[in-house]
XYZ file of C-alpha atoms in Angstrom:
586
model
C 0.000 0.000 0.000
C 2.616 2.771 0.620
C 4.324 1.893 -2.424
C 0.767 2.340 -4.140
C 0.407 5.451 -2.187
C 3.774 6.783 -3.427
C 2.733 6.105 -7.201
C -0.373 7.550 -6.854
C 1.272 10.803 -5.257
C 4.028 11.122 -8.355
C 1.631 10.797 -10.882
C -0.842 13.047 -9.310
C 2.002 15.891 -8.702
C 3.083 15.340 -12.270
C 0.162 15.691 -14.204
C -0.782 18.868 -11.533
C 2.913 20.120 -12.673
C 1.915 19.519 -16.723
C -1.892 21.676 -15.903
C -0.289 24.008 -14.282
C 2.449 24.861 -16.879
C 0.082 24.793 -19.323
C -2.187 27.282 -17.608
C -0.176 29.864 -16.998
C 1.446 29.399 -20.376
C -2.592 30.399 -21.674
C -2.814 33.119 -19.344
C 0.527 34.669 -20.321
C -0.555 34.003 -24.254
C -3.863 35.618 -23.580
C -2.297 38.630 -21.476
C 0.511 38.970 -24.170
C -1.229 38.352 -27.236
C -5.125 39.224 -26.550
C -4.913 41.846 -23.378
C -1.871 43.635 -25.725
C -4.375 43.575 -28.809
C -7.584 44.502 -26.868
C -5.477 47.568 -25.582
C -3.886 48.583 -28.582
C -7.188 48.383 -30.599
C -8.886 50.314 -27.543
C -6.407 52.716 -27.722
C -6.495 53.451 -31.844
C -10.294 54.370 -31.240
C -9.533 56.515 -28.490
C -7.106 58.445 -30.636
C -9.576 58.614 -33.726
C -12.141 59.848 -32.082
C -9.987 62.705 -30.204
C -8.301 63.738 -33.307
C -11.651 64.434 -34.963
C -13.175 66.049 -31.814
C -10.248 67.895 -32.022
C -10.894 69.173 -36.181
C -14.080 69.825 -34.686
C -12.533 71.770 -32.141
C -10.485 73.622 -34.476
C -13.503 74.594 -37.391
C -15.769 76.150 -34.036
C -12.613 78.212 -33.415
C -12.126 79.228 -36.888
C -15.994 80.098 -37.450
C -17.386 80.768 -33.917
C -17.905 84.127 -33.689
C -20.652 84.492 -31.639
C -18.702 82.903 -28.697
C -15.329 84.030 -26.508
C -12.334 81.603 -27.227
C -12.481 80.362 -22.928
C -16.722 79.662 -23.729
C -16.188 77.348 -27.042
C -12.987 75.854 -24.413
C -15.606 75.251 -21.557
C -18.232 74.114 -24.452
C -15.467 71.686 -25.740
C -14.320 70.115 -23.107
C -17.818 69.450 -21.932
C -18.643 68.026 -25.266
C -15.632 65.333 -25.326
C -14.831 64.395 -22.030
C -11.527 65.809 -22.318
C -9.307 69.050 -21.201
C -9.286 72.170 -24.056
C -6.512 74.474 -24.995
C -5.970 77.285 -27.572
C -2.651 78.681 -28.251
C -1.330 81.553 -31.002
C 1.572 81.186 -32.949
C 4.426 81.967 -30.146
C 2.552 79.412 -27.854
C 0.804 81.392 -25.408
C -2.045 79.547 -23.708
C -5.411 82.057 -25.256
C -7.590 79.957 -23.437
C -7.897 76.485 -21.402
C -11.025 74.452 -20.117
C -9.293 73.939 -16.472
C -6.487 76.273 -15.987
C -6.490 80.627 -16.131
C -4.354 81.166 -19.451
C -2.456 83.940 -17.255
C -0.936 81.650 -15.095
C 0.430 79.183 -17.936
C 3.730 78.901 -19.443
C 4.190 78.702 -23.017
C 3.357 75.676 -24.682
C 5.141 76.150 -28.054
C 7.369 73.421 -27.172
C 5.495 70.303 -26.081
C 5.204 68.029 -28.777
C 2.126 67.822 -29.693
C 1.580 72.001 -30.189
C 5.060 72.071 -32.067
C 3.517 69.356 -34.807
C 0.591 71.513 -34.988
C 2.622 75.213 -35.374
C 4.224 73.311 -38.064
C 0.852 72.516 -40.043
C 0.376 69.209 -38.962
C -1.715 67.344 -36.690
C 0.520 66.195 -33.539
C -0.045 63.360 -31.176
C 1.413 62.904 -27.957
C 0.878 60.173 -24.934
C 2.723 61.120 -21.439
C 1.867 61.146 -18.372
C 0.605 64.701 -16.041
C 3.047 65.389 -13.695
C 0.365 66.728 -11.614
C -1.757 64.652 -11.448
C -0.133 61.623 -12.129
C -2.520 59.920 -15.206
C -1.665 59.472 -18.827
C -3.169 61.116 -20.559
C -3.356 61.783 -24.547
C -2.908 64.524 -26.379
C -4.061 65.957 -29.853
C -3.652 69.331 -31.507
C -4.472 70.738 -34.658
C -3.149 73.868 -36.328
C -5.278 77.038 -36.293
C -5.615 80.530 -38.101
C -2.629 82.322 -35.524
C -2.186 79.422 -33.610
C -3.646 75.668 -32.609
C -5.883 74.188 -30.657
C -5.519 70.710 -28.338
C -7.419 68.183 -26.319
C -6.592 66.392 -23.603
C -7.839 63.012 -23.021
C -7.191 61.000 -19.536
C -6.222 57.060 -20.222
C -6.817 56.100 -17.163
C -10.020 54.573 -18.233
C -8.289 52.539 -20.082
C -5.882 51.022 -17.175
C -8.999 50.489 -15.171
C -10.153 48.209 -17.963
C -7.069 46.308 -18.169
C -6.930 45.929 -14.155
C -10.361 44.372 -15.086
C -9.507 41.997 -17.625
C -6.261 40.683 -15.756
C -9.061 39.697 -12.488
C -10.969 38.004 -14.679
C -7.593 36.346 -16.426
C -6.232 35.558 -13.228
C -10.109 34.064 -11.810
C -10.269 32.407 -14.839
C -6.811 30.316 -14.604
C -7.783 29.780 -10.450
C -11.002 28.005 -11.829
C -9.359 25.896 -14.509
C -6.575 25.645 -11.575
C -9.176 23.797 -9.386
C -10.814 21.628 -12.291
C -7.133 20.590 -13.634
C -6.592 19.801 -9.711
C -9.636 17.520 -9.806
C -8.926 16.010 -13.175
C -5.254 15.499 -11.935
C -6.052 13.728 -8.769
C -8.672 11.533 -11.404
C -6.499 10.247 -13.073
C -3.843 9.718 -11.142
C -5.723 6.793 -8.853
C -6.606 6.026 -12.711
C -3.452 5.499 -13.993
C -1.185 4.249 -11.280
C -4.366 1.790 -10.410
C -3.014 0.175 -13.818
C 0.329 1.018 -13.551
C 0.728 -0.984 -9.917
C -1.590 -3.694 -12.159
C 1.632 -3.613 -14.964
C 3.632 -3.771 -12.110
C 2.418 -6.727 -9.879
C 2.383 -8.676 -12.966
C 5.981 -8.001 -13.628
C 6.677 -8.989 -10.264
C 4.978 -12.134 -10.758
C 6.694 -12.755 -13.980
C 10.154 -12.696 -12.218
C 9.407 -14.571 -9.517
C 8.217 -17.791 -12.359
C 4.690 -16.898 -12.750
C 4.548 -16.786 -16.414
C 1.317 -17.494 -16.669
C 0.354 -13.790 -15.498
C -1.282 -11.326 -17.878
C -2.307 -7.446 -17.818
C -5.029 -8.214 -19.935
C -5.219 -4.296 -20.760
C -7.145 -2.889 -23.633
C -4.608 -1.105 -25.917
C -6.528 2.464 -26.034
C -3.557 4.118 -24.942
C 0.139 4.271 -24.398
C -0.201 1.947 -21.268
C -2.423 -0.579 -22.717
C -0.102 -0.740 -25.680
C 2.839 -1.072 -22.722
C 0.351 -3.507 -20.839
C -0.351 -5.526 -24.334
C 3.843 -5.954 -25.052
C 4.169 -7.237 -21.472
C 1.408 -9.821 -22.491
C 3.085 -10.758 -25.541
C 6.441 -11.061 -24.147
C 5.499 -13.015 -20.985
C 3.927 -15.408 -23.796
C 7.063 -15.618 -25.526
C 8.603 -16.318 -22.450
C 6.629 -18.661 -21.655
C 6.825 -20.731 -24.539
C 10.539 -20.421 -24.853
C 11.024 -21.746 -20.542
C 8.434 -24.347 -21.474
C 11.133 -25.002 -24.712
C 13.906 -25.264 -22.675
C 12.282 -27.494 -19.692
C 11.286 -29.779 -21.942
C 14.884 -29.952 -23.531
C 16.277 -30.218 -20.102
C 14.539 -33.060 -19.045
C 15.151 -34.893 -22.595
C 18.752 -34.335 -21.874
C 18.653 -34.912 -18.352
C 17.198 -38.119 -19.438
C 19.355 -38.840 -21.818
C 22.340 -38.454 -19.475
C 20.633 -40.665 -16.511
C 20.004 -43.343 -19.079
C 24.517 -43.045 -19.476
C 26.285 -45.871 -18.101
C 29.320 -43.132 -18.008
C 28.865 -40.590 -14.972
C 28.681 -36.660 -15.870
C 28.767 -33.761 -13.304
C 28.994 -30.318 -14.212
C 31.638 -27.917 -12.582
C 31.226 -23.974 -12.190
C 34.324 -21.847 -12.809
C 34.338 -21.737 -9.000
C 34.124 -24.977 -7.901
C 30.769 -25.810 -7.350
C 28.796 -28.920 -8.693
C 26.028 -27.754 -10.568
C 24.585 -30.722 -11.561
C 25.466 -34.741 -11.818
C 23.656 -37.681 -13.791
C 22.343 -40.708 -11.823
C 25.563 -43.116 -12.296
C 27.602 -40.073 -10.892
C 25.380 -40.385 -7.902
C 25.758 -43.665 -7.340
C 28.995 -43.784 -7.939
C 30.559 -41.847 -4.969
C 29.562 -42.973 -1.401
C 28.747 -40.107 -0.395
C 26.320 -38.876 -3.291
C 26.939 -35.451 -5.279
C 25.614 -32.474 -3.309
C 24.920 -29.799 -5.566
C 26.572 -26.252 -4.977
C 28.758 -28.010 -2.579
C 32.546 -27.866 -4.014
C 33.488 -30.643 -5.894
C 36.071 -31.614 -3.859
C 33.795 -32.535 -1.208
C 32.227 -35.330 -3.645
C 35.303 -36.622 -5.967
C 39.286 -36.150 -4.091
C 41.199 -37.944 -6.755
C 43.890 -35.214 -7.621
C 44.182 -35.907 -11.504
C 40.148 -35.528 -11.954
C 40.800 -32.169 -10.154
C 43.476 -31.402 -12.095
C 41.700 -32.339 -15.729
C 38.659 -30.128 -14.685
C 40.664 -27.309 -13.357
C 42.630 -27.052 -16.656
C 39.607 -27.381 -18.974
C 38.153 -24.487 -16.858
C 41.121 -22.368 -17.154
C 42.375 -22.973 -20.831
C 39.127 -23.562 -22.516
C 40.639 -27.104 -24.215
C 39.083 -30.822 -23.374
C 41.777 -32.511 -20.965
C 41.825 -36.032 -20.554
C 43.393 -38.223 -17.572
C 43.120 -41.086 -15.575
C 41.847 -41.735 -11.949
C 42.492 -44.600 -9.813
C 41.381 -43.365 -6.473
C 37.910 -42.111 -6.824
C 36.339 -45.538 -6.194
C 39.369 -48.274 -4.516
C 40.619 -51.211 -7.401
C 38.762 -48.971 -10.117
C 40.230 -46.856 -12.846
C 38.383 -44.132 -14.756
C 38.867 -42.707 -18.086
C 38.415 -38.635 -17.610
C 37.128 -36.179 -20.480
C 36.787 -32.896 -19.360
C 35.590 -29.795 -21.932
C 34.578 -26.181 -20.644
C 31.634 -25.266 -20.350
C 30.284 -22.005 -22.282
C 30.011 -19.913 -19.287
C 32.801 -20.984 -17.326
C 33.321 -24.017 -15.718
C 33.539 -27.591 -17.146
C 31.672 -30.716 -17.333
C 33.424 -34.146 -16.837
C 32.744 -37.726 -18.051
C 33.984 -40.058 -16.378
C 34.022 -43.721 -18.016
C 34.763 -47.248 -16.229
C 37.816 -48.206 -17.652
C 38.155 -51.214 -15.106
C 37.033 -54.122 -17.123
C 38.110 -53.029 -20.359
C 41.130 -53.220 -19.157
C 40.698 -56.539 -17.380
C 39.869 -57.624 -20.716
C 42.565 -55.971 -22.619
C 45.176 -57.763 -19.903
C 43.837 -61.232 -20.432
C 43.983 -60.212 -24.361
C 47.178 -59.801 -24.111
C 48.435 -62.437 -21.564
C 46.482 -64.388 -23.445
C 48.134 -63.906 -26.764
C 51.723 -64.039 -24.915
C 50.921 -66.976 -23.682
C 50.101 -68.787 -26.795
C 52.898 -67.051 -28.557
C 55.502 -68.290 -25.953
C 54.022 -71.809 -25.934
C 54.095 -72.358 -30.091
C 57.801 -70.871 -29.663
C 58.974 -74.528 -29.602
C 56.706 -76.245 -31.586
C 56.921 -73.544 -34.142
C 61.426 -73.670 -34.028
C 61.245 -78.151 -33.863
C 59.310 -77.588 -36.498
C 61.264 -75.217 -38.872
C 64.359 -77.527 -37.525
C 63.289 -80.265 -38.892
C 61.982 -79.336 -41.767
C 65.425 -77.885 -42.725
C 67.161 -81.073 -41.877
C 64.938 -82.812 -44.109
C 66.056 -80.187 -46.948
C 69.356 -80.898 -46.484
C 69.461 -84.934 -46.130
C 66.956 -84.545 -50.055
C 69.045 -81.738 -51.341
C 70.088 -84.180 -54.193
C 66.054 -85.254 -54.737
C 63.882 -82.933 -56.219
C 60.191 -83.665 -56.510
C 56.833 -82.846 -54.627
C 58.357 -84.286 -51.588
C 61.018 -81.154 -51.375
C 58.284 -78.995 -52.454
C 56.065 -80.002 -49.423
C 59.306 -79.565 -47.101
C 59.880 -76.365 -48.932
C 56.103 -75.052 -47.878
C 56.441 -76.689 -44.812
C 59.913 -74.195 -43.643
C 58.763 -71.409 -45.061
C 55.084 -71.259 -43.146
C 57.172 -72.479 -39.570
C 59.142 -69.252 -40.514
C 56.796 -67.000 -41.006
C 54.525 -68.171 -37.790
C 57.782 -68.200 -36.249
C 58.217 -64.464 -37.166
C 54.810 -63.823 -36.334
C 54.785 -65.152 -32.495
C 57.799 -63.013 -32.554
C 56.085 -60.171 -33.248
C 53.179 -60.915 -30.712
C 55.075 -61.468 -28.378
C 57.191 -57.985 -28.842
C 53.675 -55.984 -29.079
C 52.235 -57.647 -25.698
C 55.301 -56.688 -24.154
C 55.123 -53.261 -25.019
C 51.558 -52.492 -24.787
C 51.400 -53.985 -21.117
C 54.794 -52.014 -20.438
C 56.499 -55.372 -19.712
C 59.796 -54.008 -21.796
C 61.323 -51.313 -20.208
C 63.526 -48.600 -22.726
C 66.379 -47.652 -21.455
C 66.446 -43.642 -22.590
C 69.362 -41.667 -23.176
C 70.466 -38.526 -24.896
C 71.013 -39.418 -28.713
C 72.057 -36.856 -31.552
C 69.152 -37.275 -34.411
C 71.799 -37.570 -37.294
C 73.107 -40.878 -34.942
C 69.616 -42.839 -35.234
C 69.457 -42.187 -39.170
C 73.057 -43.442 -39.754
C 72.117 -46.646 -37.634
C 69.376 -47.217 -39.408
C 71.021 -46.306 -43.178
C 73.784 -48.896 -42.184
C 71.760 -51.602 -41.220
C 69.991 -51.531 -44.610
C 72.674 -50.328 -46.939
C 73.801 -53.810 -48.513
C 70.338 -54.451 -48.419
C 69.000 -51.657 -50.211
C 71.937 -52.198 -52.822
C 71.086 -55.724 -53.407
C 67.774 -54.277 -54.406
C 68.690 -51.557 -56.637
C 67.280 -49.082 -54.149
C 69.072 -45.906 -53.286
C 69.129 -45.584 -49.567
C 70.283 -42.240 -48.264
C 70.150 -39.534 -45.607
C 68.716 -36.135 -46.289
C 71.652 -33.709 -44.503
C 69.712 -30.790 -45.069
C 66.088 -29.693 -44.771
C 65.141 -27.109 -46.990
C 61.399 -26.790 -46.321
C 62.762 -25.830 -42.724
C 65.477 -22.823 -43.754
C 68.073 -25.175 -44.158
C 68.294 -26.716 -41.210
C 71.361 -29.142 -41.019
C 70.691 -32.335 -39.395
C 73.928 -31.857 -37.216
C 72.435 -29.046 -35.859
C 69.300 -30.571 -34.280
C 68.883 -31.149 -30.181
C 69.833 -34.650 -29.237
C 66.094 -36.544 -28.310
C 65.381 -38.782 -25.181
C 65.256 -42.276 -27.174
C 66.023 -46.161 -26.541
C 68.567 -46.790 -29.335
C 67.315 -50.185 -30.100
C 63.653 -49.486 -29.934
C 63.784 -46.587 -32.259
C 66.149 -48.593 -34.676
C 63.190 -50.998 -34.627
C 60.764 -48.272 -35.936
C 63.572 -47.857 -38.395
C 63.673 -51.313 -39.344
C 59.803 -51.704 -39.879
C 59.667 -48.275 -41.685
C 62.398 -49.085 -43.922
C 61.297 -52.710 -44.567
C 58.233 -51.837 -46.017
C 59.762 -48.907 -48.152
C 61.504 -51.747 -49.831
C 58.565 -53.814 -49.900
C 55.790 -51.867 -51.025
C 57.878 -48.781 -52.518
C 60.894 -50.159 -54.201
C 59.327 -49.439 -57.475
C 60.288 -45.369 -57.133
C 64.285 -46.630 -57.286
C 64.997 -44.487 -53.849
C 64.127 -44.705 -50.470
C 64.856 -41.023 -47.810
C 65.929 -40.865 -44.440
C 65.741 -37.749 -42.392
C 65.119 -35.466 -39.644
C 63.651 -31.934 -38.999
C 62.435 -29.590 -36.412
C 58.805 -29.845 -34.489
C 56.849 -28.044 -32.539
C 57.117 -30.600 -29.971
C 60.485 -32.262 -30.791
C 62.432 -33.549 -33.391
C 60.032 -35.069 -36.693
C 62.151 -38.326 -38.288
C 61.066 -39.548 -41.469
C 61.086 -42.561 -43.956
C 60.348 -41.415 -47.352
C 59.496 -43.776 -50.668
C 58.585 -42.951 -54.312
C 56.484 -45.936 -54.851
C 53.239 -46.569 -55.713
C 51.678 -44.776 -52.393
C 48.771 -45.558 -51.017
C 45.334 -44.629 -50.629
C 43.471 -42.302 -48.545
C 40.620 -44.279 -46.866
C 43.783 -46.615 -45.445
C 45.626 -44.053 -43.966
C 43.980 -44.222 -40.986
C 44.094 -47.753 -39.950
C 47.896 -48.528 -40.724
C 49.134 -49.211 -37.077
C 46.218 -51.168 -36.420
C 47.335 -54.712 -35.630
C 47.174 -57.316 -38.425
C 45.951 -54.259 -40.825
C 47.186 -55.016 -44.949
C 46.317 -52.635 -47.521
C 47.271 -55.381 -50.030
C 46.551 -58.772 -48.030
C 47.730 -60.858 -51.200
C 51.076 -58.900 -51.708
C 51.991 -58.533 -48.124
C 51.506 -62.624 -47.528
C 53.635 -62.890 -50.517
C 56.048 -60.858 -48.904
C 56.313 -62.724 -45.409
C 54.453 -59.596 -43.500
C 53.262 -60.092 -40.542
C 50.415 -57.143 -40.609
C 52.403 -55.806 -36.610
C 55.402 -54.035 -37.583
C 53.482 -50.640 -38.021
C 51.222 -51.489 -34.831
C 54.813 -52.210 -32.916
C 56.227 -48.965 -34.097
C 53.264 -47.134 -32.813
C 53.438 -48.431 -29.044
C 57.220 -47.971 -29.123
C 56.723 -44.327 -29.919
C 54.122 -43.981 -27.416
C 56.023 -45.428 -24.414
C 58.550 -42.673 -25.617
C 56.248 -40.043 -25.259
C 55.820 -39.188 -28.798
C 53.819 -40.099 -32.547
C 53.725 -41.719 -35.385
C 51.365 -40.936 -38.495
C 51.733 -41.615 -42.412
C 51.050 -38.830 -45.864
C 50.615 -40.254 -48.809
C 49.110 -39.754 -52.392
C 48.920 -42.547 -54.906
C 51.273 -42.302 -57.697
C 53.618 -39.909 -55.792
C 55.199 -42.775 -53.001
C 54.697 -42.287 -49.123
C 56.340 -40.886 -46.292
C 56.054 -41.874 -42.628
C 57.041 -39.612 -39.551
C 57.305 -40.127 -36.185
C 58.110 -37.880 -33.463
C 60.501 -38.030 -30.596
C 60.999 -35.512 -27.592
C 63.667 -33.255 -27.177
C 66.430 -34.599 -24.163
């Protein structure tokens, strides 16, 4: 109520404030424009009439005869309400209605009698020192002299005294009806207003179902009608996003993964259902995080993605005890970041028995797999001087032991490195040392095949950058000289076609880029992506042919991972390929 009180009294005082202005704005108009007017027009027939009361005058003085000059005077003045004068030519007062002439002064030089002694008709308007009233004056020339009347104004100032009382009761009166039309509508319009305004209320505190419902007539209905509108739009659009929020908050409860969202401050703003269950202690929203997940490298991965605006992944082994967690965490638009957190426990139970699995069988076919190629060679050399289909089943029989052979090799070298089983023992190496390892191992090779095997010196994509001068890298000599050998290998295999074969090193961003570079045939783009997959051929019929084993790219690819670094492949068909890995800097 006061606050409807206090509207009531502003509008009210405004609208008195906007009357009154434009009151006494009329009543100066009318007083200016219509009171000046009125006078001046008042005044013109004053002065019309005088002046020809006063030719009047003038033709009795000139013909009158029968009369003194102080009777036609008297008669004069009688006749138009005014004072009479006659003067000769050197302005000596002959005869006046109210004074005796032999007491007056000469009156040659007031204005009105000098206009006249000149042969014109003069006008004059001052005020009589005497008696203190304007008065106006009019003379007219005369055989010897001239003749005046005197008219008071003061008539005229009573009239205007007149007017400006009825002015001024005038504005009072249409003071007291703006008054009551003021007060009117005031409780009028700031009954509607403090409607306007209790529905805005509403509206902010969620009642969007509140309307004005006020007829447009005016400016507020057409303010009351745009509230409507918008508080429908509003409405429509919260009902919009509700429903969206419970689709996705659906769609994240139905998750096996848990999600909780993170404020830039700290504070859990919201968490699926499998986040909820997955802590002890449930997810407490606006609490800190901290107070529902301690692991250190979650905090850490939601932290950075809050601060550098980048996804951060990590893992966490002590939010729930014998568990590990894969965590993905991206900022949020506003600040913050939300976190998914996936069960990596029995994928990797499942990886580990993969791979024990697979190094067990590998280990166990070891000597099967070596009696067999043994024998098999023995046989070759007790029938070296037969020849027929039984050498030719011996023949098959060495060469498949060898290349299973090879193969449990190789499985048995990518178990070990995937479950971290080898250890590389890292040192400082020189980049130009790796490539002239790796060039020597392969030279007579490489000759035998009519490839040209050689070490780019100098990178001139890079400004000339010497090989010599590159930072030594943190590497295990005979790991990396097996990427070498696998890189190299298939070069030969697959690209001996282009006649040479590059090795060679360059600056990164991140380290130091090698590189094993063939003019071959190249291969295509939709492959690209799946070379270091395990048992992966592009050309399944060529590489059997050729004794591959479909894990020398997938080996190369762990290797450089336990080092910390990368390994990807360009290439374009009909213009060879090049492979580059990456090792850090010591």
């Amino acid at each position: 109520m006061p606050q409807e009180d206090a509207l009531k009294n502003r509008i009210f005082f405004k609208l008195l404030a906007v009357f009154l202005i434009v009151i006494a704005a009329t009543a100066a108009i009318l007083d200016v424009m219509l009171g000046g007017a009125w006078e001046s027009s008042l005044r013109t027939e004053i002065e019309r009439n005088l002046t020809q009361k006063t030719l009047l005058f003038a033709h009795r003085v000139e013909t009158d005869r029968a009369h003194s000059l102080t009777e036609i005077a008297a008669q004069e003045a009688l006749a138009a309400g005014a004072r009479a004068t006659i003067i000769d030519a050197s302005g000596k007062v002959l005869a006046d209605s109210e004074s005796n002439p032999a007491t007056m002064e000469s009156y040659a030089a007031r204005p009105e009698f000098a206009a006249a002694l000149a042969g014109k008709t003069g006008e004059n308007e001052r005020r009589n020192a005497t008696l203190g009233v304007p008065f106006l004056y009019v003379a007219v020339p005369v055989s010897g002299g001239a003749v005046r009347l005197a008219y008071p104004l003061s008539d005229v100032e009573v009239v205007q005294a007149q007017m400006r009382r009825r002015l001024i009761w005038g504005s009072t009166i249409a003071f007291l009806i703006a008054l009551l039309i003021a007060a009117t509508a005031s409780v009028f319009t700031s009954r509607r207003l403090e409607h306007i305004v209790d529905v805005a209320v509403r509206i902010e505190q969620g009642d969007l179902r509140a309307r004005v419902e006020d007829k447009p007539l005016d400016e507020i209905g057409r303010v009351a009608a745009a509230i409507d509108k918008t508080a429908g739009q509003v409405e429509r659009s919260f009902a919009a996003v509700r429903s969206s929020q419970r689709q996705l908050e659906t769609l994240l409860n139905s998750m096996q993964d848990a999600v909780i969202a993170v404020s830039s401050d700290g504070l859990v703003q919201w968490a699926n259902q499998p986040m909820d269950r997955l802590v002890p202690q449930h997810t407490r929203l606006n609490a800190p995080v901290v107070e529902t997940i301690r692991d250190p490298d979650f905090l850490a991965a939601v932290k950075a993605a809050t601060t550098t605006k980048q996804v951060k992944t990590t893992r966490a082994t002590s939010i729930v005890p014998g568990r590990a967690y894969d965590v993905t965490a991206a900022p949020l638009p506003d600040g913050g970041a939300v976190a998914v957190l996936r069960d990596l426990t029995e994928t990797e139970r499942v990886e580990k028995t993969r791979r024990d699995f697979i190094a067990n069988v590998s280990h166990e076919l070891r000597t099967p797999l070596t009696s067999i190629q043994g024998y098999s060679e023995t046989l070759l050399d007790l029938s070296s001087e037969n020849s027929g289909p039984n050498r030719e089943f011996l023949e098959i029989i060495r060469k498949n032991a060898a290349r299973m052979s090879r193969l449990t090799e190789d499985l048995l070298t990518l178990a070990r490195v995937e479950s971290g089983e080898t250890r590389f023992d890292t040192e400082s190496v020189p980049p130009i040392e790796l490539l002239h390892d790796a060039e020597e191992s392969f030279r007579e090779i490489a000759r035998s095949q009519e490839v040209d095997l050689q070490i780019v010196e100098t990178n001139l994509d890079h400004g000339s950058v010497s090989v010599d001068s590159l930072p030594s890298v943190r590497a295990d000599r005979e790991a990396i000289h097996q990427v070498f050998s696998n890189l190299i290998d298939n070069a030969m295999k697959y690209g001996r076609s282009g006649g040479r074969i590059l090795l060679g090193a360059r600056p990164a961003r991140r380290g130091v880029e090698f590189y094993v570079q063939d003019f071959g045939a190249g291969i295509a783009s939709e492959h690209l992506p799946r070379l270091f997959e395990r048992f992966y051929r592009v050309d399944k019929a060529r590489s059997r042919e050729s004794g591959g084993t479909g894990l020398g790219l997938a080996i190369a690819k762990h290797i450089m991972l336990a080092h910390g670094g990368s390994i990807r492949a360009e290439s374009e068909l009909g213009h060879g390929s090049i492979f580059l890995f990456t090792l850090p800097t010591a």
